[in-house]
Amino acid sequence: KNNNVTLVLNLKAQGGNVVIRSQILDKDDNNKVIFDRSFIDTPAKDVMADGEDDPSAPFITTGNFVLYLYENNGTDQDHYQVIYDNAEVYVMDDALLDDFNDNTKTGWADSDPAHLPAAVVPPRSETNQRFEFLLPPLGQSYFVNSTKTTKAFELKEGERHQFRVDLVSGYGNDSFAVLAWIPTATGANSLAGYGIAKSESDILITKGIGKYFYAENPAT
């Protein structure tokens, strides 16, 4: 299910580790949990489902709420698109980061690799009370992102943060919606942080590009 679901990323620093719990909720079925996996990022070099845990240290620092569109492959679809709504974070108290209802992108900083063709810009828009990422085929894998800059979130011992965003829709097997917490010091283009990525066919729990705690094509 790749439309009208909520992506949830729970992060908690505990004992020098980061506990990561990722969920997908079905908004059409009273927020029924349809995916739920937990992992622990330790200071040691952890065994990953794909890639190497390098550097091995967990991210216990200050970071930002980041949304991405990952165009996987870049040759097999007529376009690549994900549409988001209702970006939220829970840190003891609930806070709505953006409901996108004013159709004006405020407090979001866009950044992309420098070689994005000028004709493609802007690949993001806040319209119809939604936040949309849209790219044409670029002939290669490609990320675009936007970082919520109005507030940063520090992972500290014993505190739990929950980041959520509604995935209104995602187009095709190779348009990946990615919700992530990325350390402020390295920024969104580094892709180094914790995230949940989803397309019509795959789910990834990430620590960085090619570094996945979970990388599967679930049967259901």
XYZ file of N, CA and C in Angstrom:
660
model
N 0.853 -1.183 0.000
C 0.000 0.000 0.000
C 0.892 1.236 0.000
N 0.692 2.071 -0.992
C 1.596 3.204 -1.172
C 0.856 4.525 -1.302
N -0.402 4.535 -0.851
C -1.138 5.789 -0.817
C -1.960 5.846 0.464
N -2.091 7.082 0.988
C -2.862 7.322 2.213
C -2.368 6.474 3.381
N -1.048 6.490 3.570
C -0.426 5.838 4.720
C 0.404 6.892 5.468
N 0.784 6.567 6.704
C 1.642 7.442 7.489
C 2.972 6.750 7.739
N 4.075 7.438 7.409
C 5.418 6.959 7.716
C 5.803 7.455 9.104
N 6.306 6.553 9.946
C 6.639 6.895 11.328
C 8.076 6.469 11.608
N 8.869 7.391 12.158
C 10.254 7.111 12.518
C 10.456 7.502 13.979
N 10.649 6.495 14.847
C 10.906 6.721 16.267
C 12.402 6.569 16.532
N 12.988 7.548 17.218
C 14.403 7.500 17.560
C 14.574 7.769 19.048
N 15.389 6.947 19.710
C 15.660 7.140 21.134
C 17.117 6.825 21.423
N 17.828 7.780 22.019
C 19.198 7.548 22.466
C 19.154 6.914 23.846
N 19.844 5.772 23.989
C 19.796 5.045 25.264
C 21.075 4.244 25.426
N 21.814 4.521 26.503
C 23.025 3.777 26.787
C 24.080 3.866 25.711
N 24.153 5.000 25.034
C 25.130 5.177 23.968
C 24.715 4.583 22.646
N 23.513 3.986 22.587
C 22.961 3.443 21.353
C 21.822 4.340 20.867
N 21.385 4.125 19.629
C 20.144 4.719 19.140
C 19.197 3.589 18.761
N 18.024 3.605 19.393
C 16.986 2.620 19.098
C 16.081 3.215 18.026
N 15.921 2.478 16.933
C 15.159 2.947 15.781
C 13.940 2.048 15.621
N 12.744 2.647 15.632
C 11.535 1.885 15.358
C 10.796 2.565 14.215
N 10.556 1.823 13.151
C 9.905 2.375 11.967
C 8.576 1.674 11.737
N 7.564 2.475 11.449
C 6.218 1.934 11.233
C 5.573 2.568 10.011
N 4.625 1.836 9.446
C 3.731 2.378 8.419
C 2.311 2.108 8.881
N 1.489 3.154 8.897
C 0.111 3.063 9.365
C -0.842 3.270 8.200
N -1.929 2.509 8.182
C -2.926 2.600 7.118
C -4.017 3.586 7.528
N -4.023 4.763 6.916
C -5.004 5.790 7.263
C -6.420 5.402 6.842
N -6.548 4.482 5.889
C -7.872 4.030 5.453
C -8.455 2.967 6.378
N -7.663 2.487 7.324
C -8.109 1.428 8.229
C -7.790 1.811 9.671
N -8.197 3.025 10.046
C -8.085 3.483 11.435
C -6.646 3.409 11.950
N -5.692 3.784 11.083
C -4.263 3.796 11.437
C -3.731 2.431 11.862
N -4.266 1.393 11.258
C -3.765 0.037 11.504
C -2.285 -0.041 11.140
N -1.498 -0.679 12.009
C -0.074 -0.843 11.749
C 0.120 -1.947 10.710
N 0.691 -1.583 9.557
C 0.903 -2.572 8.497
C 2.387 -2.891 8.295
N 3.257 -2.169 9.019
C 4.691 -2.467 9.009
C 5.270 -1.968 10.321
N 6.111 -2.783 10.960
C 6.680 -2.397 12.255
C 7.989 -3.158 12.439
N 9.107 -2.446 12.409
C 10.414 -3.069 12.598
C 11.269 -2.187 13.504
N 12.084 -2.823 14.364
C 12.964 -2.087 15.271
C 14.404 -2.575 15.110
N 15.340 -1.631 15.277
C 16.763 -1.924 15.160
C 17.519 -1.084 16.183
N 18.760 -1.511 16.507
C 19.606 -0.764 17.429
C 20.919 -0.446 16.724
N 21.250 0.837 16.692
C 22.528 1.284 16.151
C 23.488 1.461 17.323
N 24.474 0.587 17.420
C 25.422 0.594 18.532
C 26.734 1.257 18.109
N 27.623 1.559 19.060
C 28.932 2.105 18.690
C 29.795 1.112 17.914
N 29.495 -0.184 18.057
C 30.246 -1.192 17.309
C 29.789 -1.200 15.851
N 30.522 -1.930 15.016
C 30.154 -2.053 13.612
C 29.034 -3.075 13.492
N 27.821 -2.592 13.275
C 26.654 -3.462 13.268
C 26.504 -4.170 11.929
N 25.894 -5.353 11.974
C 25.584 -6.102 10.758
C 24.365 -5.460 10.105
N 24.491 -5.052 8.859
C 23.407 -4.399 8.131
C 22.777 -5.397 7.163
N 21.532 -5.133 6.784
C 20.893 -5.952 5.753
C 21.546 -5.715 4.402
N 22.090 -4.516 4.213
C 22.774 -4.179 2.964
C 23.792 -3.091 3.270
N 24.995 -3.206 2.737
C 26.019 -2.199 2.942
C 26.780 -2.383 4.241
N 27.745 -1.492 4.481
C 28.610 -1.545 5.653
C 28.253 -0.426 6.627
N 28.318 -0.737 7.913
C 28.071 0.254 8.956
C 29.359 1.044 9.186
N 29.585 2.027 8.319
C 30.821 2.795 8.348
C 30.530 4.253 7.996
N 30.757 5.193 8.938
C 31.272 4.978 10.292
C 30.249 4.292 11.183
N 30.738 3.547 12.149
C 29.848 2.708 12.942
C 29.127 3.471 14.049
N 29.667 4.598 14.478
C 29.096 5.319 15.619
C 27.664 5.770 15.332
N 26.778 5.656 16.304
C 25.412 6.144 16.120
C 25.386 7.671 16.084
N 24.347 8.215 15.466
C 24.180 9.658 15.394
C 23.479 10.143 16.664
N 24.246 10.589 17.634
C 23.670 11.172 18.853
C 24.081 12.637 18.852
N 23.243 13.460 18.267
C 23.576 14.852 18.004
C 22.287 15.602 17.693
N 22.413 16.797 17.165
C 21.259 17.595 16.765
C 21.027 17.432 15.272
N 19.747 17.268 14.891
C 19.442 17.062 13.486
C 18.108 17.652 13.104
N 17.755 17.481 11.830
C 16.552 18.079 11.265
C 15.643 17.037 10.629
N 14.381 17.400 10.541
C 13.346 16.631 9.848
C 13.521 16.888 8.352
N 13.726 15.818 7.577
C 13.993 15.965 6.143
C 13.071 15.040 5.354
N 12.554 15.549 4.240
C 11.778 14.756 3.289
C 12.555 14.663 1.979
N 12.491 13.498 1.356
C 13.177 13.276 0.090
C 12.226 12.655 -0.932
N 12.592 12.818 -2.185
C 12.161 11.936 -3.268
C 13.433 11.318 -3.830
N 13.480 9.996 -3.873
C 14.594 9.289 -4.495
C 14.106 8.693 -5.795
N 14.696 9.149 -6.885
C 14.411 8.603 -8.212
C 15.361 7.446 -8.439
N 14.879 6.234 -8.228
C 15.714 5.051 -8.382
C 15.767 4.658 -9.847
N 16.943 4.450 -10.357
C 17.177 4.031 -11.727
C 17.139 5.222 -12.684
N 16.006 5.946 -12.732
C 15.921 7.131 -13.569
C 15.636 6.877 -15.029
N 15.302 5.619 -15.381
C 15.052 5.298 -16.794
C 13.772 4.498 -17.016
N 13.112 4.038 -15.950
C 12.054 3.053 -16.132
C 10.646 3.572 -15.884
N 10.481 4.871 -15.611
C 9.152 5.437 -15.410
C 9.062 6.752 -16.181
N 7.824 7.163 -16.519
C 7.673 8.425 -17.243
C 7.826 9.634 -16.343
N 7.675 9.456 -15.022
C 8.015 10.486 -14.046
C 8.151 9.830 -12.680
N 8.665 10.592 -11.730
C 8.906 10.109 -10.372
C 8.291 11.124 -9.420
N 7.421 10.640 -8.529
C 6.622 11.574 -7.735
C 6.268 10.979 -6.390
N 6.333 11.807 -5.338
C 5.727 11.482 -4.050
C 5.039 12.746 -3.539
N 3.917 12.559 -2.846
C 3.141 13.673 -2.310
C 2.944 13.444 -0.817
N 3.279 14.456 -0.011
C 3.223 14.360 1.443
C 2.165 15.299 2.012
N 1.772 15.003 3.253
C 0.917 15.900 4.012
C 1.215 15.693 5.502
N 0.942 16.717 6.298
C 0.953 16.628 7.766
C 2.274 16.107 8.338
N 3.299 16.929 8.264
C 4.589 16.609 8.889
C 4.500 16.911 10.379
N 4.777 15.906 11.218
C 4.611 16.058 12.658
C 5.817 15.504 13.400
N 6.026 16.013 14.616
C 7.044 15.453 15.490
C 6.504 15.448 16.914
N 6.867 14.405 17.652
C 6.468 14.283 19.052
C 7.731 14.171 19.891
N 7.950 15.151 20.769
C 9.056 15.120 21.731
C 8.453 15.473 23.083
N 7.958 14.483 23.770
C 7.193 14.684 25.000
C 5.870 15.394 24.676
N 5.960 16.616 24.097
C 4.757 17.330 23.680
C 4.583 17.165 22.177
N 3.336 17.202 21.716
C 3.049 17.095 20.291
C 3.272 18.448 19.621
N 3.785 18.436 18.389
C 3.973 19.670 17.636
C 3.730 19.391 16.157
N 2.843 20.169 15.568
C 2.601 20.084 14.129
C 3.651 20.937 13.429
N 4.517 20.321 12.642
C 5.537 21.072 11.933
C 4.968 21.825 10.751
N 4.099 21.178 9.978
C 3.517 21.820 8.804
C 2.364 20.966 8.303
N 1.182 21.601 8.145
C 0.068 20.872 7.532
C -0.077 21.215 6.054
N 0.784 22.117 5.560
C 0.861 22.502 4.151
C -0.422 23.166 3.633
N -1.266 23.648 4.536
C -2.573 24.159 4.133
C -2.534 25.542 3.505
N -1.431 26.294 3.683
C -1.397 27.645 3.128
C -0.822 27.697 1.718
N -0.414 26.518 1.192
C 0.139 26.438 -0.169
C 1.353 27.342 -0.363
N 2.063 27.616 0.738
C 3.290 28.408 0.682
C 4.377 27.669 1.440
N 5.455 27.366 0.784
C 6.546 26.608 1.388
C 7.330 27.540 2.304
N 7.128 27.404 3.621
C 7.741 28.292 4.609
C 8.597 27.482 5.568
N 9.847 27.891 5.757
C 10.724 27.206 6.696
C 11.254 25.885 6.190
N 11.256 25.688 4.865
C 11.837 24.495 4.263
C 13.009 24.920 3.383
N 14.157 24.291 3.552
C 15.347 24.596 2.764
C 15.601 23.457 1.791
N 15.566 23.758 0.489
C 15.778 22.748 -0.544
C 17.254 22.655 -0.879
N 17.736 21.448 -1.090
C 19.120 21.274 -1.524
C 19.215 20.017 -2.354
N 20.000 20.107 -3.416
C 20.174 19.006 -4.350
C 21.609 19.004 -4.841
N 22.099 17.854 -5.332
C 23.415 17.865 -5.968
C 23.467 18.896 -7.087
N 24.631 19.487 -7.283
C 24.765 20.633 -8.183
C 24.460 20.322 -9.640
N 24.497 19.045 -10.029
C 24.332 18.734 -11.439
C 22.877 18.530 -11.852
N 21.910 18.887 -10.982
C 20.508 18.794 -11.385
C 20.268 19.751 -12.544
N 19.745 19.259 -13.680
C 19.529 20.144 -14.836
C 18.636 21.324 -14.475
N 18.998 22.497 -14.947
C 18.256 23.708 -14.612
C 16.794 23.609 -15.011
N 16.516 22.904 -16.095
C 15.137 22.795 -16.586
C 14.240 22.040 -15.628
N 14.827 21.275 -14.710
C 14.053 20.451 -13.785
C 13.591 21.253 -12.571
N 14.287 22.320 -12.237
C 13.986 23.108 -11.043
C 12.712 23.912 -11.257
N 11.792 24.016 -10.280
C 11.869 23.393 -8.960
C 11.155 22.043 -8.942
N 11.749 21.017 -8.362
C 11.103 19.711 -8.292
C 10.170 19.555 -7.099
N 9.989 20.621 -6.303
C 9.114 20.566 -5.127
C 8.129 21.716 -5.186
N 6.927 21.473 -4.672
C 5.964 22.560 -4.572
C 4.967 22.246 -3.465
N 4.483 23.295 -2.832
C 3.387 23.153 -1.888
C 2.143 23.665 -2.590
N 1.263 22.745 -2.939
C 0.083 23.080 -3.711
C -1.041 22.125 -3.358
N -2.273 22.579 -3.521
C -3.440 21.765 -3.169
C -3.353 21.254 -1.736
N -2.744 22.055 -0.861
C -2.581 21.729 0.555
C -1.801 20.435 0.760
N -0.828 20.226 -0.111
C 0.049 19.066 -0.043
C 1.465 19.520 -0.394
N 2.459 18.696 -0.069
C 3.855 18.951 -0.413
C 4.254 17.908 -1.442
N 4.532 18.346 -2.660
C 4.750 17.421 -3.776
C 6.188 17.496 -4.278
N 6.784 16.321 -4.481
C 8.069 16.183 -5.147
C 7.810 15.529 -6.499
N 8.354 16.091 -7.565
C 8.109 15.575 -8.908
C 9.357 15.748 -9.755
N 9.819 14.665 -10.369
C 10.984 14.697 -11.247
C 10.696 13.965 -12.545
N 11.255 14.430 -13.653
C 11.222 13.647 -14.887
C 12.298 12.569 -14.827
N 12.307 11.628 -15.768
C 13.410 10.665 -15.820
C 14.729 11.389 -16.095
N 15.730 11.138 -15.250
C 17.028 11.798 -15.400
C 18.110 10.854 -15.899
N 17.736 9.596 -16.167
C 18.699 8.644 -16.701
C 19.676 8.110 -15.678
N 19.407 8.358 -14.377
C 20.289 7.910 -13.306
C 19.505 7.989 -12.002
N 20.057 7.365 -10.962
C 19.467 7.511 -9.639
C 19.694 8.935 -9.158
N 18.703 9.481 -8.418
C 18.812 10.889 -8.037
C 17.951 11.200 -6.823
N 18.497 11.979 -5.884
C 17.769 12.453 -4.718
C 17.466 13.935 -4.846
N 16.273 14.339 -4.435
C 16.016 15.742 -4.109
C 15.419 15.759 -2.707
N 15.598 16.869 -1.979
C 15.180 16.878 -0.585
C 14.743 18.260 -0.149
N 14.103 18.305 1.001
C 13.771 19.568 1.641
C 13.835 19.368 3.152
N 14.507 20.299 3.825
C 14.750 20.216 5.263
C 13.904 21.246 5.996
N 13.214 20.816 7.033
C 12.464 21.751 7.877
C 13.457 22.464 8.791
N 13.596 23.772 8.597
C 14.653 24.522 9.264
C 14.185 25.287 10.495
N 12.882 25.334 10.741
C 12.379 26.162 11.838
C 12.704 25.577 13.206
N 13.021 24.269 13.254
C 13.366 23.662 14.526
C 14.270 22.460 14.291
N 15.296 22.333 15.125
C 16.160 21.155 15.097
C 15.830 20.292 16.311
N 16.199 19.014 16.239
C 15.840 18.049 17.280
C 17.091 17.300 17.716
N 17.404 17.393 19.008
C 18.618 16.783 19.542
C 18.298 15.426 20.155
N 18.982 14.396 19.667
C 18.882 13.084 20.297
C 19.708 13.118 21.578
N 19.036 12.936 22.701
C 19.696 12.947 24.004
C 19.307 11.707 24.772
N 20.185 11.298 25.661
C 19.986 10.097 26.460
C 18.597 10.097 27.116
N 17.842 9.036 26.848
C 16.558 8.829 27.508
C 15.373 9.517 26.876
N 15.582 10.358 25.857
C 14.459 11.039 25.209
C 14.098 10.332 23.907
N 12.789 10.266 23.644
C 12.329 9.646 22.404
C 11.694 10.704 21.504
N 12.055 10.649 20.243
C 11.477 11.522 19.236
C 10.695 10.666 18.243
N 9.531 11.126 17.877
C 8.764 10.447 16.829
C 8.496 11.442 15.704
N 8.925 11.072 14.505
C 8.723 11.893 13.315
C 7.705 11.189 12.418
N 6.744 11.961 11.915
C 5.665 11.366 11.112
C 5.357 12.257 9.919
N 4.980 11.628 8.827
C 4.441 12.364 7.687
C 3.478 11.451 6.938
N 2.390 12.017 6.452
C 1.440 11.255 5.658
C 1.937 11.163 4.220
N 1.988 9.951 3.695
C 2.289 9.738 2.285
C 0.956 9.650 1.557
N 0.589 10.736 0.887
C -0.686 10.769 0.163
C -0.631 9.799 -1.003
N 0.462 9.825 -1.744
C 0.631 8.893 -2.856
C 2.079 8.870 -3.299
N 2.475 7.753 -3.881
C 3.788 7.609 -4.495
C 3.610 6.905 -5.821
N 4.319 7.343 -6.837
C 4.096 6.849 -8.194
C 5.133 5.798 -8.570
N 4.694 4.538 -8.677
C 5.540 3.490 -9.215
C 6.507 2.868 -8.234
N 7.170 1.803 -8.711
C 8.103 1.049 -7.874
C 9.363 1.830 -7.547
N 9.706 2.817 -8.351
C 10.998 3.473 -8.207
C 10.917 4.936 -7.817
N 9.755 5.381 -7.314
C 9.652 6.691 -6.662
C 9.636 6.437 -5.163
N 10.752 6.675 -4.508
C 10.858 6.406 -3.078
C 10.558 7.662 -2.271
N 9.565 7.549 -1.388
C 9.331 8.581 -0.382
C 10.238 8.284 0.796
N 10.959 9.289 1.282
C 11.892 9.095 2.384
C 11.640 10.146 3.456
N 11.334 9.677 4.664
C 11.255 10.514 5.852
C 12.510 10.257 6.663
N 13.241 11.328 7.018
C 14.525 11.118 7.697
C 14.781 12.184 8.750
N 15.603 11.794 9.721
C 16.234 12.735 10.650
C 17.707 12.740 10.286
N 18.220 13.928 9.923
C 19.591 14.045 9.435
C 20.354 15.023 10.324
N 21.545 14.651 10.810
C 22.330 15.578 11.624
C 22.538 16.921 10.932
N 22.347 17.988 11.679
C 22.482 19.333 11.129
C 23.885 19.580 10.597
N 24.885 19.037 11.272
C 26.277 19.313 10.908
C 26.623 18.828 9.507
N 26.025 17.714 9.069
C 26.360 17.171 7.750
C 25.351 17.558 6.686
N 24.088 17.782 7.071
C 23.091 18.256 6.137
C 22.472 17.163 5.280
N 21.365 17.520 4.643
C 20.540 16.543 3.933
C 21.249 15.889 2.755
N 22.136 16.618 2.069
C 22.802 16.038 0.910
C 23.759 14.913 1.275
N 24.156 14.834 2.552
C 25.031 13.741 2.980
C 24.297 12.407 3.007
N 22.960 12.468 3.176
C 22.107 11.272 3.292
C 22.443 10.444 4.524
N 23.331 10.949 5.395
C 23.764 10.209 6.579
C 22.883 10.584 7.760
N 22.079 9.636 8.210
C 21.142 9.838 9.305
C 20.206 8.643 9.338
N 19.089 8.769 10.029
C 18.143 7.662 10.131
C 16.901 7.983 9.308
N 16.393 6.974 8.586
C 15.236 7.228 7.753
C 14.425 5.982 7.454
N 13.206 6.216 6.978
C 12.363 5.162 6.437
C 12.020 5.557 5.006
N 12.273 4.639 4.079
C 12.053 4.886 2.657
C 11.052 3.867 2.125
N 10.142 4.334 1.252
C 9.084 3.451 0.771
C 8.713 3.763 -0.663
N 8.509 2.705 -1.461
C 7.931 2.819 -2.797
C 6.787 1.815 -2.886
N 6.258 1.603 -4.081
C 5.186 0.614 -4.231
C 5.681 -0.803 -3.965
N 6.991 -1.034 -4.094
C 7.499 -2.404 -3.980
C 8.443 -2.642 -2.814
N 9.089 -1.602 -2.282
C 10.169 -1.819 -1.325
C 10.051 -0.925 -0.095
N 10.641 -1.401 1.007
C 10.776 -0.620 2.235
C 12.232 -0.720 2.691
N 12.816 0.426 3.035
C 14.184 0.482 3.530
C 14.201 1.227 4.863
N 14.986 0.736 5.824
C 15.288 1.463 7.049
C 16.764 1.819 6.945
N 17.071 3.110 6.934
C 18.369 3.551 6.462
C 19.220 4.225 7.534
N 20.532 4.125 7.346
C 21.501 4.928 8.091
C 22.273 5.836 7.137
N 22.131 5.596 5.875
C 22.800 6.384 4.848
C 22.601 5.703 3.514
N 23.107 6.301 2.455
C 22.953 5.719 1.135
C 23.686 4.378 1.071
N 22.959 3.334 0.711
C 23.542 1.997 0.633
C 23.809 1.350 1.976
N 23.310 1.955 3.079
C 23.526 1.415 4.431
C 22.149 1.199 5.066
N 21.671 -0.038 5.038
C 20.290 -0.309 5.389
C 20.189 -1.351 6.504
N 19.473 -1.007 7.577
C 19.134 -1.991 8.597
C 18.130 -2.995 8.031
N 17.297 -2.522 7.103
C 16.235 -3.351 6.509
C 16.109 -2.938 5.051
N 16.052 -3.920 4.170
C 15.881 -3.645 2.748
C 15.159 -4.817 2.129
N 13.836 -4.693 2.054
C 13.028 -5.828 1.624
C 11.910 -5.395 0.681
N 11.390 -6.398 -0.023
C 10.179 -6.261 -0.835
C 9.125 -7.129 -0.153
N 8.418 -6.573 0.872
C 7.506 -7.392 1.662
C 6.380 -7.976 0.792
N 6.003 -9.206 1.136
C 4.925 -9.856 0.375
C 3.592 -9.164 0.613
N 3.389 -8.622 1.820
C 2.129 -7.948 2.147
C 2.434 -6.652 2.870
